[in-house]
XYZ file of C-alpha atoms in Angstrom:
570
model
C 1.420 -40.546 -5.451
C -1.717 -38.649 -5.678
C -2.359 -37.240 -9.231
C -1.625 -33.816 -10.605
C -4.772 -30.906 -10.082
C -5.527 -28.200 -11.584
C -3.204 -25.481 -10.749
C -5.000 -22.030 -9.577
C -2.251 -19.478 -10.534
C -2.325 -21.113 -13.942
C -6.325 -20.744 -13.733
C -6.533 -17.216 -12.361
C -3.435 -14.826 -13.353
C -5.389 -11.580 -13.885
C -7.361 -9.668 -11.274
C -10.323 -8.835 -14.325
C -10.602 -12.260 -15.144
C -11.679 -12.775 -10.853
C -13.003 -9.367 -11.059
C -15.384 -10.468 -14.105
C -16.513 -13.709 -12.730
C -17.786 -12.507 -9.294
C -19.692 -9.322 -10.800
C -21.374 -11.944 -13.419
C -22.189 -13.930 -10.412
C -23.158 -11.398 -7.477
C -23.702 -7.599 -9.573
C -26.916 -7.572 -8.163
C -27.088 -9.566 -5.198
C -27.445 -9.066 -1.256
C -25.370 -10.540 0.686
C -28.271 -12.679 2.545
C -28.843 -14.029 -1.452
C -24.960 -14.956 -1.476
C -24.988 -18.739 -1.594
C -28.504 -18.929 -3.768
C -26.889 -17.322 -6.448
C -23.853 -18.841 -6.112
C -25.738 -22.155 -6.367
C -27.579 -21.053 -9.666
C -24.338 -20.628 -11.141
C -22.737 -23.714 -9.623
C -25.980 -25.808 -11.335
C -25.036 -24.078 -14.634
C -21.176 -24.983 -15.252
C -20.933 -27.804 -12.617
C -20.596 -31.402 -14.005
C -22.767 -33.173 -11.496
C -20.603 -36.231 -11.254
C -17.875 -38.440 -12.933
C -15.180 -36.118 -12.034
C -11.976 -36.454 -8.962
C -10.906 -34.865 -6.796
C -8.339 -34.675 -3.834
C -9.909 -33.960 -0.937
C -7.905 -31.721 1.299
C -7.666 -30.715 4.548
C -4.829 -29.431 7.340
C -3.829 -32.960 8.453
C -4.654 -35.069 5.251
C -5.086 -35.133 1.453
C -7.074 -38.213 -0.076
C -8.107 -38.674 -3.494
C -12.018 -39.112 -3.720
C -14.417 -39.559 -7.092
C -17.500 -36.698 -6.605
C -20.726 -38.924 -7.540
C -23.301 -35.926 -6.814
C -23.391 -32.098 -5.999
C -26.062 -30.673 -3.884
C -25.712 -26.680 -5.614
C -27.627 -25.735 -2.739
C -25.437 -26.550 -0.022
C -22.242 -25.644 -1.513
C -21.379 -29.400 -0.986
C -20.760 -32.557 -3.410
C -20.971 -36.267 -2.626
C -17.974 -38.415 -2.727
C -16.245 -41.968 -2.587
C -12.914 -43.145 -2.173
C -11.332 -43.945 -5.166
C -9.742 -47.339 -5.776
C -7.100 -47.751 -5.327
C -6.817 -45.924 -2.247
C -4.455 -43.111 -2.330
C -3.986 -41.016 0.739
C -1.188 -38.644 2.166
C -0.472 -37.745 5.522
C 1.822 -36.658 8.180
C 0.342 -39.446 10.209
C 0.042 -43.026 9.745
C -3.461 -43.497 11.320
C -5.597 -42.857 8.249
C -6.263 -45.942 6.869
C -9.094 -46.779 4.057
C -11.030 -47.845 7.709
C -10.280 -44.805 9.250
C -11.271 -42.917 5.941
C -14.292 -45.142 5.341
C -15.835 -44.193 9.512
C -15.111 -40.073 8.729
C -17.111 -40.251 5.278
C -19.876 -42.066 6.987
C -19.701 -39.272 9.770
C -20.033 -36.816 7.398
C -22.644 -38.166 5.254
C -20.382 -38.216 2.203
C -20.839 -34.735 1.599
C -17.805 -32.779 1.570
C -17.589 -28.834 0.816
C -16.710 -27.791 -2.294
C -13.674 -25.512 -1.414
C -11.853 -28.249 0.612
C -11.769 -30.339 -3.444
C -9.150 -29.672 -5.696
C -10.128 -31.000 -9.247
C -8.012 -33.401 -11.099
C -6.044 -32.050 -14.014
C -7.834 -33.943 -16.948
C -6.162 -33.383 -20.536
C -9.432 -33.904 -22.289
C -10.272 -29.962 -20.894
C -13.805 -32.071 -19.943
C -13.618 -30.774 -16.394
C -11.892 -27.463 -16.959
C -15.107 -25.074 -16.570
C -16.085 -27.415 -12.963
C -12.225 -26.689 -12.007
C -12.831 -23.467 -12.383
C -16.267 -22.684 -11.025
C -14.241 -24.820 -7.602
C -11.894 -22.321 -7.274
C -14.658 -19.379 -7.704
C -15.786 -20.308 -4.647
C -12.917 -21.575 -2.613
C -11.337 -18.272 -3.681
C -14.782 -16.381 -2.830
C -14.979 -17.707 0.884
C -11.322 -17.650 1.719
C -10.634 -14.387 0.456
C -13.980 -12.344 -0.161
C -16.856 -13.626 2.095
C -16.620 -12.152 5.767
C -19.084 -14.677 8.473
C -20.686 -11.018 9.688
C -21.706 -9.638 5.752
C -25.119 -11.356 6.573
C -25.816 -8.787 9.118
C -24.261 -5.663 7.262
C -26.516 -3.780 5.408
C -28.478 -6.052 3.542
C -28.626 -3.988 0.246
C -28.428 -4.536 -3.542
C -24.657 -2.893 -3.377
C -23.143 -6.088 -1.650
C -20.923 -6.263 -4.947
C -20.013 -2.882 -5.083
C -19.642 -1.877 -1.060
C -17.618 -6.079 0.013
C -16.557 -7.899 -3.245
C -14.831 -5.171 -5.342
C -12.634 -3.287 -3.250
C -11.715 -6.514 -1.152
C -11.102 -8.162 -4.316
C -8.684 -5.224 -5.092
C -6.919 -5.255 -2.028
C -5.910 -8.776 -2.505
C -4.795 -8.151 -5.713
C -2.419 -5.164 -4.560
C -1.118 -7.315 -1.811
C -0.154 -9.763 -4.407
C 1.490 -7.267 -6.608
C 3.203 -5.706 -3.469
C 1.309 -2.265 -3.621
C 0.370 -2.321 -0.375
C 2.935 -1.528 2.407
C 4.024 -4.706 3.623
C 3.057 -3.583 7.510
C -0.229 -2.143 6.647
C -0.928 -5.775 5.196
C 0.073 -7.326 8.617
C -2.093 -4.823 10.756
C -4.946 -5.840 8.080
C -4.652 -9.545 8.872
C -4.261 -9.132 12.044
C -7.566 -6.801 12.153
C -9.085 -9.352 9.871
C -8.366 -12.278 13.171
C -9.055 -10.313 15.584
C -12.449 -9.605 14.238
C -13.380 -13.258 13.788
C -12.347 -14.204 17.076
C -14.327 -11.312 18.489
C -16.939 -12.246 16.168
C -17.511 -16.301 17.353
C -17.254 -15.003 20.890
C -20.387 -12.721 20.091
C -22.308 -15.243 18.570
C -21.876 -17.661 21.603
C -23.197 -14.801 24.097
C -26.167 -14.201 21.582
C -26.414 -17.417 21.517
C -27.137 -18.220 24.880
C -29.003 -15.087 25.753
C -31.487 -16.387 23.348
C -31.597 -19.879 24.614
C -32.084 -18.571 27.902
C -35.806 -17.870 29.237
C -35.272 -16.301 32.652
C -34.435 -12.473 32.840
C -31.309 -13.938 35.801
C -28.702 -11.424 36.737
C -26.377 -13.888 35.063
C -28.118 -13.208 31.626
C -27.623 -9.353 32.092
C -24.107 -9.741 33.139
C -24.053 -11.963 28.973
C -25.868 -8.703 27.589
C -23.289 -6.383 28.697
C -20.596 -8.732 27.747
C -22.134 -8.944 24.258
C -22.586 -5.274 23.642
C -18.593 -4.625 24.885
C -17.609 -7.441 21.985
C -19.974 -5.737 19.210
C -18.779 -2.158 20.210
C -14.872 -4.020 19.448
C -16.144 -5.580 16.606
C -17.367 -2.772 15.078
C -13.954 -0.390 15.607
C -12.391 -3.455 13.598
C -14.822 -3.838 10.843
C -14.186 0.483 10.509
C -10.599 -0.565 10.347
C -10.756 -3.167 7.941
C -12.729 -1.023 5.509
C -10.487 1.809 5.212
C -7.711 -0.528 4.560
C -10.051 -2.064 2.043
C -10.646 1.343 -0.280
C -7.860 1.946 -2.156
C -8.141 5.646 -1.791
C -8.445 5.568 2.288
C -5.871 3.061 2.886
C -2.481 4.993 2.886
C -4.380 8.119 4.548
C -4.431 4.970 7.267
C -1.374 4.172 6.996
C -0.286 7.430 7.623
C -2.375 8.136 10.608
C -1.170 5.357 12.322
C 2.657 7.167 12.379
C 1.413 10.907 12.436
C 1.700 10.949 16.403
C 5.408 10.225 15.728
C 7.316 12.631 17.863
C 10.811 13.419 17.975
C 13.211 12.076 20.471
C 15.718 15.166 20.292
C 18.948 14.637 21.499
C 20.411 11.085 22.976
C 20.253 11.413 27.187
C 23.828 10.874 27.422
C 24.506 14.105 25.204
C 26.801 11.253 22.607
C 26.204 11.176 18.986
C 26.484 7.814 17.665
C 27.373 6.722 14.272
C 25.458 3.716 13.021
C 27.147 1.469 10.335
C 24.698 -1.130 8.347
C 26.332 -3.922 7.167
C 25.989 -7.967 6.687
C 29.979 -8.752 6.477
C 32.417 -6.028 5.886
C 35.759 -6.518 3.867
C 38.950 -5.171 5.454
C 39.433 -2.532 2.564
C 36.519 -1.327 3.036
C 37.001 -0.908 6.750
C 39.988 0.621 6.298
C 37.537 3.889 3.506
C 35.349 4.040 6.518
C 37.969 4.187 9.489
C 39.797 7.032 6.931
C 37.098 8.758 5.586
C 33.982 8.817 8.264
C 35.056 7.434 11.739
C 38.524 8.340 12.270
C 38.573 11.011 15.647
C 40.977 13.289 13.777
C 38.488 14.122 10.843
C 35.445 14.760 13.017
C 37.500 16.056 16.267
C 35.491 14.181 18.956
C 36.012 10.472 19.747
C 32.972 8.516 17.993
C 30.924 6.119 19.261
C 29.904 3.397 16.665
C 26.702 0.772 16.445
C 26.802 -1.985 13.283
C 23.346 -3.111 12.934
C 22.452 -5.662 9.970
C 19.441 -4.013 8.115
C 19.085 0.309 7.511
C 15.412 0.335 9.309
C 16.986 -1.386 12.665
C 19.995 1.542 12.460
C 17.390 4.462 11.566
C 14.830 3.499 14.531
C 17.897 3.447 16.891
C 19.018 6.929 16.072
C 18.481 10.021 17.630
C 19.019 14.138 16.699
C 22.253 14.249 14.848
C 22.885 10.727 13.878
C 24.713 9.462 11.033
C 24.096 6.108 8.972
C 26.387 5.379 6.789
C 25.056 1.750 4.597
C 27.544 -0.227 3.555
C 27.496 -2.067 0.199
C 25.157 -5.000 -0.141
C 21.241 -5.781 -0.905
C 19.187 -5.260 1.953
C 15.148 -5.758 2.395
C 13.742 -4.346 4.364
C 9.608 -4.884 5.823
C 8.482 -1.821 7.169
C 8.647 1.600 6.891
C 10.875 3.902 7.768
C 9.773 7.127 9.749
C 11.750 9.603 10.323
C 11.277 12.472 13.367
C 14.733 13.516 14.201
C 16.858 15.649 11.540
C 19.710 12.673 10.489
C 22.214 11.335 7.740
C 21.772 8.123 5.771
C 24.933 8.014 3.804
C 25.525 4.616 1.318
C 29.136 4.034 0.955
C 29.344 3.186 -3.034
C 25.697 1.246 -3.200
C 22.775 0.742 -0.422
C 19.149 -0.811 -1.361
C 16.462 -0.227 0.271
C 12.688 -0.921 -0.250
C 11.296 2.315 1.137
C 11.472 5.601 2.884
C 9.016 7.907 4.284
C 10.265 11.199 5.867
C 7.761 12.594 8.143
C 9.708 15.471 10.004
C 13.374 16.781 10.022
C 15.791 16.573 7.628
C 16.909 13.413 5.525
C 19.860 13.034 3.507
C 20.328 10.531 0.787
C 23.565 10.356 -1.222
C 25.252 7.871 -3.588
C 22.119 5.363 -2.692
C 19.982 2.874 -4.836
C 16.324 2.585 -3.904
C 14.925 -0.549 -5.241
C 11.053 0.651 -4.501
C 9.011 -2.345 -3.949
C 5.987 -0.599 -3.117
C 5.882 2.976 -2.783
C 9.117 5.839 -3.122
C 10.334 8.554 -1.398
C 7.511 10.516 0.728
C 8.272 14.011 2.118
C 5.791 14.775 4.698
C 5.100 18.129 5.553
C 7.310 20.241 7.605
C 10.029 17.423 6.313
C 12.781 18.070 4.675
C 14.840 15.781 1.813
C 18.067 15.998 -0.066
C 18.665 13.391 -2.268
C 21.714 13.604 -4.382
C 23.399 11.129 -6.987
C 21.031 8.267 -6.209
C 19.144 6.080 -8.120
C 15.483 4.806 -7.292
C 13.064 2.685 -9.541
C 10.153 0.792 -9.460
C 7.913 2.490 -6.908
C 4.055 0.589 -7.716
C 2.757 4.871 -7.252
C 4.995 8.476 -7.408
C 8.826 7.795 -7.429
C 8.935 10.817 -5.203
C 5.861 12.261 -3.713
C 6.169 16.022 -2.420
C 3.809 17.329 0.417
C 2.617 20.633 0.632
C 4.761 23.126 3.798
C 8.083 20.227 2.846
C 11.622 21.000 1.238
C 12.641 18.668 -1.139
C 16.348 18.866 -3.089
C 16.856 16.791 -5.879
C 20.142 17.012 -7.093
C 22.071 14.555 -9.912
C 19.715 11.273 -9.713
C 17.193 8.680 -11.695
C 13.562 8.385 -11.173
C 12.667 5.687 -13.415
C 10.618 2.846 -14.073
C 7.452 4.080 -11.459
C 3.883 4.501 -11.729
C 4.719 8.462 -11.863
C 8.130 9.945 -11.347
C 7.461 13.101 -8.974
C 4.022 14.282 -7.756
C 3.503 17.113 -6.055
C 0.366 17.616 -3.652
C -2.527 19.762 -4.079
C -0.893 23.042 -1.938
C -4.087 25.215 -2.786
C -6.421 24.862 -0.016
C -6.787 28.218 2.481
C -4.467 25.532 5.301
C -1.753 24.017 3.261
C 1.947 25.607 3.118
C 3.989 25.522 -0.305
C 6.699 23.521 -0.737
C 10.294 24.609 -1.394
C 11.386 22.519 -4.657
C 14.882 22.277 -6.084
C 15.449 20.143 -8.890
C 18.699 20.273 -11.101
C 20.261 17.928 -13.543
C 18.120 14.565 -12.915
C 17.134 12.237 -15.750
C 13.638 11.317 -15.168
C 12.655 8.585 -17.299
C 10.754 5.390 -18.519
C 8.118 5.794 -16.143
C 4.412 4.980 -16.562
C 2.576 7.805 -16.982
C 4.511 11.785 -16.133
C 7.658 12.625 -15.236
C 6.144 15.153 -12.845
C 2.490 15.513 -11.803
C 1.152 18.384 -10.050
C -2.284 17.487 -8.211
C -4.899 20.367 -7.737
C -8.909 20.605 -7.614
C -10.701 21.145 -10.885
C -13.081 23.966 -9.865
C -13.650 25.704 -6.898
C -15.564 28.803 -5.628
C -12.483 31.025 -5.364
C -9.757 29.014 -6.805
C -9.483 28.718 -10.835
C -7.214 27.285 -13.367
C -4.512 29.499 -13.297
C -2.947 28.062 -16.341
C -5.825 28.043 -18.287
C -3.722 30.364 -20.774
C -0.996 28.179 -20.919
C -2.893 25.459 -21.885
C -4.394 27.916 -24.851
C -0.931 28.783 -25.833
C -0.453 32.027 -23.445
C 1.506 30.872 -20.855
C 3.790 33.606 -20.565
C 1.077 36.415 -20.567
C -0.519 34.406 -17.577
C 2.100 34.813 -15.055
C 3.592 38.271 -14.857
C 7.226 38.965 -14.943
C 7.707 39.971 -11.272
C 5.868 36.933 -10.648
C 8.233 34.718 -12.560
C 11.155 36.440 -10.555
C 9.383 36.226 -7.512
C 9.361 32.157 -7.959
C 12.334 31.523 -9.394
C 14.433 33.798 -6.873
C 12.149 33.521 -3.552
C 13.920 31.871 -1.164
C 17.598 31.152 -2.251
C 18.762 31.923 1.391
C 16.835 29.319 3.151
C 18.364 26.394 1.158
C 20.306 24.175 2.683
C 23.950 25.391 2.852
C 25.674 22.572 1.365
C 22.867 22.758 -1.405
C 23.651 26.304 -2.706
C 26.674 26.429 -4.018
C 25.782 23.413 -6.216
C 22.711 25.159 -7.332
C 25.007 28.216 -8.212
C 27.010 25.776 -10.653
C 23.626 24.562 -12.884
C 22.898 28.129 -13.419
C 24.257 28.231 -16.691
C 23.059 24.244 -17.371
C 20.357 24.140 -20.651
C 16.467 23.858 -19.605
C 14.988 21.571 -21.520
C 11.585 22.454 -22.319
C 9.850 19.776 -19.678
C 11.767 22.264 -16.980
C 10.465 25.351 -18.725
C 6.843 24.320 -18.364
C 7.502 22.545 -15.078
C 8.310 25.829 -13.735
C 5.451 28.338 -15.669
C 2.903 25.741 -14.455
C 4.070 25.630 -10.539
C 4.771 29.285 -10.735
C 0.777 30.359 -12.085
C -0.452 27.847 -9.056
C 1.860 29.699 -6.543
C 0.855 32.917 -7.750
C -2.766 31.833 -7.238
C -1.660 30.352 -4.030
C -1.239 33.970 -3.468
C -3.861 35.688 -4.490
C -5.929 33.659 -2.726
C -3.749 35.052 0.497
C -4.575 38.497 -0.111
C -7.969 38.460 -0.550
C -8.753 36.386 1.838
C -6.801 39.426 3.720
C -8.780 41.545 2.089
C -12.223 40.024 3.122
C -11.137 39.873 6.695
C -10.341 43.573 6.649
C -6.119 43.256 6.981
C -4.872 45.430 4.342
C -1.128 45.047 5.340
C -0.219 41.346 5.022
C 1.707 39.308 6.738
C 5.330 39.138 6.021
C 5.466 35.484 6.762
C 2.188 35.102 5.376
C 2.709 36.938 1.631
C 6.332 35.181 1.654
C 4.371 31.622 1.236
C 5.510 31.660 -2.626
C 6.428 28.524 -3.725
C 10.355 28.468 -4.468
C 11.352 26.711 -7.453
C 14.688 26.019 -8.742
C 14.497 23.465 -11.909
C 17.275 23.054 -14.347
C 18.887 20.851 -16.269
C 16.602 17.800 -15.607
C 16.394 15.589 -18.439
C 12.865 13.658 -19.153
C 12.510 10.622 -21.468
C 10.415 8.192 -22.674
C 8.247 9.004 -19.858
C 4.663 6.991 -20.846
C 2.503 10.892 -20.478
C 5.177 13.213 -21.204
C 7.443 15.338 -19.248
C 4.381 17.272 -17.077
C 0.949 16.884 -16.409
C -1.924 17.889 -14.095
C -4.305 15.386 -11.953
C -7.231 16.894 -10.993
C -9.253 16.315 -8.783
C-alpha cells in the first residue's frame, strides 16, 4: 500500500489562513508576474530534495522520491522509489512502463500533480504546504486567460480575493446550490471556448498568406472571443459577493405566471416518500375527501416539494407530508398557491417572487439562504419553524406583504431584514408580525436597510437615537402606521390579528415599530414634495396611501447576537 500524505483539509481549514498566504505571495503582483513570484516563494520554503511523494494522476498513483525542484518551472525532479509501489485501475503499469513515461517526461513532474508524504518528524511540513499553495492556486484560483486581462498591479485584489471567497462560500453552502452549477458550468464553457480561440489565433499567426480561408479563421475567432467575453462577465458577477444573488435573481425575474391549468381542474399535489395508512386516512378526512371541498379532486404525489411546486398552477394546493426532504434548487413562485405541511415538512429554501404563498405548521431547515418575499409577493407564514439561513432568516422586499404569525427565526446570520423602501421608485411593504420568538441569531433580530445620507432623504430617527423618539414621529403619524391598511390583510389573517391586540409589546416591538414608522413617514414626505416640486398640489390617493402598514405585537426577541433592532446603512 502506498503510504499515508499529508491531508489538505487538515492543512487548510480556514479561508484567512488561504486568504493570508496568497496576499503574502501575490499583494502586489500582475498576473503576467504570477509564476515568478510564485517561484521566489517556492525557493524560500521548498526543501530542494530528500523528500516523497505520490505522484498522481487520473489513471495512476505511484510513489516517487523528488531529487531536485526547478522553482522556475513550477516542476521537481523525481525517481521511483524502491520498492516500487504503484496503484492502478489497470494492470499495464509496470516499473518498465513507469521507467519509459519518466524518461518521456524528462523526470520532471509538476508540482500540483505530488502529494507529500506525511513525515512525523514535521521536517517536510512547510514543503507540504507550500505544494498545496499551488495545487490549490491553479485548480481553484488561476484562470489560462488572466494573462491577457488587464495586466495591472490589482491582480490580487480584482482575481484572487473574491474567487478565493467564492470557493469558500460554496464550501460553507452560502451560495445557492444552482447558482454554483451555472458557475461551473460558465467556468467550462469558457475554457472550452477559450482552447478553441487559441487554436484559430494560433494558426492565423502561423499562416503567411492573406487566403480567403484565413479570413473565414478571423471571423471565427472574433465570434469565440465575443462568447468568451459574455462568460468571463458572467463569471465575475458570480464571483463578487455583493453582485452574485442580484444574478441569481435576474436569471428568474422573467418568471411569468401560468394562470389557470388549460383544462380549468385544480389539482392537489401531495409530497411524500412512503405514506402510512393512518396518515392516509388525516388526509383523505381532512384535505381530499369531495364532501369537504364540494368538487371531486384531482390528486398528483410527487417525491420532493420543488418537483410538486413547479408542477402547479393558479390555485393549487401542496400539502407535504411528514419526512426530511432536500431539496437543490430554488423554488420560484409566480402563481398565488398553498404549501401546507401535514405535522412536519423540511425544506432547504424558498423564494417567493409573485402571488401569494402560504406556509403553515412547516420546518425550514435553511441551508443557504431563508424565506425571500419579492416584490409585489405576498407571504403568510404561520406556526413554522425555520433556522439556519447562512444571511436574513426572512428577507422583506420593498411593494411585498409579508404575515408572520406564531413562528421561530433562529439560529441565522440575521433574523428579518427589511429592504431599503426609500428611493423615489420603491413601494412599502405591508408587515404583520405578532407573537414570534426571534432568537439566537447572529447579529439582529430585525434589520432595517436604508442609505446613510442623501440629498433629500435624512435620518428620520435621528431623535430616537438621541433619546426623542416619540417627539420625532407625530401622533397622527403613529396612527396613521399602525392603523393604515387593516382592510387589505388577508382575510383569514385578521381576525387573528384582532386576538394579539391585547398581547404585551415587548420593548424590541415598540422600537421596531417607532423606527419603521419615522422611515415611512419620510417615505412620505418625500411623496409630497416631490408633488410639490412638480407643481401637483392635490396628491394622489393611491400615491399618499403608500404608508407603510405595520402591525407588531407580541414578538419575543432573545439572545439575539446585536439586539432586538438595528439599522444597516448603506
Amino acid at each position: 500500500f502506498l503510504p499515508l500524505i499529508f491531508s489538505s483539509s487538515g492543512l487548510f481549514i480556514l479561508f484567512l489562513h488561504k486568504y493570508t498566504a496568497f496576499h503574502f505571495v501575490l499583494a502586489d503582483c500582475k498576473a503576467s508576474e504570477v509564476k515568478e513570484f510564485t517561484a521566489e516563494y517556492l525557493e524560500k520554503v521548498l526543501e530542494p530534495s530528500g523528500w516523497q511523494a505520490v505522484w498522481r494522476t487520473d489513471v495512476f498513483e505511484v510513489l516517487v522520491e523528488v531529487v531536485d525542484v526547478e522553482y522556475s518551472a513550477l516542476k521537481a525532479v523525481v525517481q521511483l522509489c524502491e520498492p516500487f509501489l504503484c496503484e492502478s485501475q489497470v494492470s499495464t503499469f509496470t516499473l518498465e512502463c513507469m521507467q519509459e513515461l519518466l524518461e518521456l517526461k524528462e523526470r520532471r513532474i509538476p508540482l500540483q500533480e505530488l502529494w507529500v508524504v506525511y513525515d512525523e518528524s514535521g521536517e517536510f511540513d512547510q514543503t507540504a504546504l507550500a505544494v498545496e499553495h499551488v495545487r490549490f492556486f491553479y485548480e481553484c484560483i488561476w484562470r489560462t486567460w488572466d494573462e491577457e486581462e488587464e495586466d495591472d498591479f490589482d491582480y490580487f485584489v480584482r482575481c484572487v480575493e473574491p474567487r478565493l471567497r467564492l470557493h469558500y462560500d460554496i464550501l460553507e453552502h452560502r451560495v445557492p446550490s444552482g447558482l454554483v452549477a451555472d458557475y461551473h458550468n460558465y467556468l467550462s464553457q469558457c475554457e472550452e471556448l477559450y482552447r478553441k480561440f487559441l487554436n484559430v489565433r494560433n494558426s492565423i499567426s502561423s499562416s503567411d498568406s492573406d487566403s480567403e480561408m484565413e479570413n473565414v479563421s478571423m471571423v471565427e475567432g472574433l465570434k469565440l472571443y465575443e462568447k468568451i467575453e459574455h462568460l468571463k462577465q458572467k463569471l465575475k458577477l458570480i464571483e463578487n459577493p455583493l453582485l452574485r444573488y442580484v444574478f441569481g435573481y435576474q436569471k428568474y425575474s422573467g418568471l411569468q405566471a401560468k394562470g389557470q391549468r388549460p383544462t380549468g381542474i385544480k389539482i392537489t399535489h401531495v409530497v411524500s416518500s412512503t405514506v402510512m395508512a393512518s396518515l392516509l386516512q388525516s388526509l383523505i378526512r381532512d384535505k381530499l375527501c369531495p364532501e369537504s371541498c364540494g368538487e371531486e379532486l384531482e390528486i398528483q404525489f410527487h417525491n420532493d416539494p420543488l418537483a410538486a411546486v413547479n408542477a402547479c398552477y393558479e390555485g393549487e394546493t401542496v400539502i407535504i407530508c411528514p419526512g426530511h426532504y432536500v431539496v437543490d434548487g430554488v423554488f420560484c413562485i409566480a402563481d398565488s398557491i398553498e404549501i401546507e405541511g401535514r405535522k412536519l415538512a423540511k425544506k432547504r429554501v424558498q423564494d417567493v417572487h409573485q402571488g401569494k404563498t402560504t406556509l403553515e405548521n412547516c420546518v425550514l431547515q435553511c441551508e443557504t439562504t431563508g424565506i425571500t418575499v419579492r416584490t409585489s409577493a405576498e407571504l403568510l407564514m404561520k406556526n413554522s419553524d425555520l433556522y439556519g439561513a447562512k444571511g436574513a432568516g426572512v428577507e422583506i422586499y420593498p411593494g411585498s406583504t409579508c404575515t408572520l404569525l406564531d413562528n421561530g427565526i433562529h439560529h441565522c446570520k440575521e433574523g428579518i431584514l427589511i429592504k431599503n423602501f426609500l428611493d423615489e421608485h420603491y413601494d412599502i411593504p405591508k408587515i404583520s408580525m405578532a407573537n414570534n420568538m426571534i432568537h439566537n441569531n447572529e447579529g439582529y433580530g430585525v434589520v432595517l436597510v436604508k442609505p446613510t445620507v442623501a440629498s433629500d432623504v435624512k435620518d428620520a430617527s435621528a431623535e430616537r437615537i438621541t433619546g426623542n423618539a416619540q417627539s420625532a414621529q407625530s401622533s397622527d403619524e403613529r396612527a396613521h402606521v399602525e392603523g393604515f391598511g387593516q382592510e387589505q390583510l388577508p382575510e383569514c389573517v385578521t381576525d387573528e390579528l384582532e386576538l394579539y391586540k391585547q398581547a404585551e409589546v415587548s420593548e424590541g416591538n415598540h422600537e421596531i415599530v417607532s423606527e419603521l414608522g419615522a422611515a415611512s413617514a419620510k417615505k412620505s414626505q418625500m411623496h409630497r414634495k416631490r408633488l410639490s416640486e412638480l407643481g401637483i398640489t392635490e396628491a394622489d390617493d393611491d400615491l399618499m396611501s403608500q404608508e407603510m402598514f405595520v402591525s407588531i405585537v407580541g414578538n419575543q426577541f432573545k439572545w439575539n447576537g446585536k439586539g432586538s433592532f438595528g439599522t444597516f446603512l448603506f
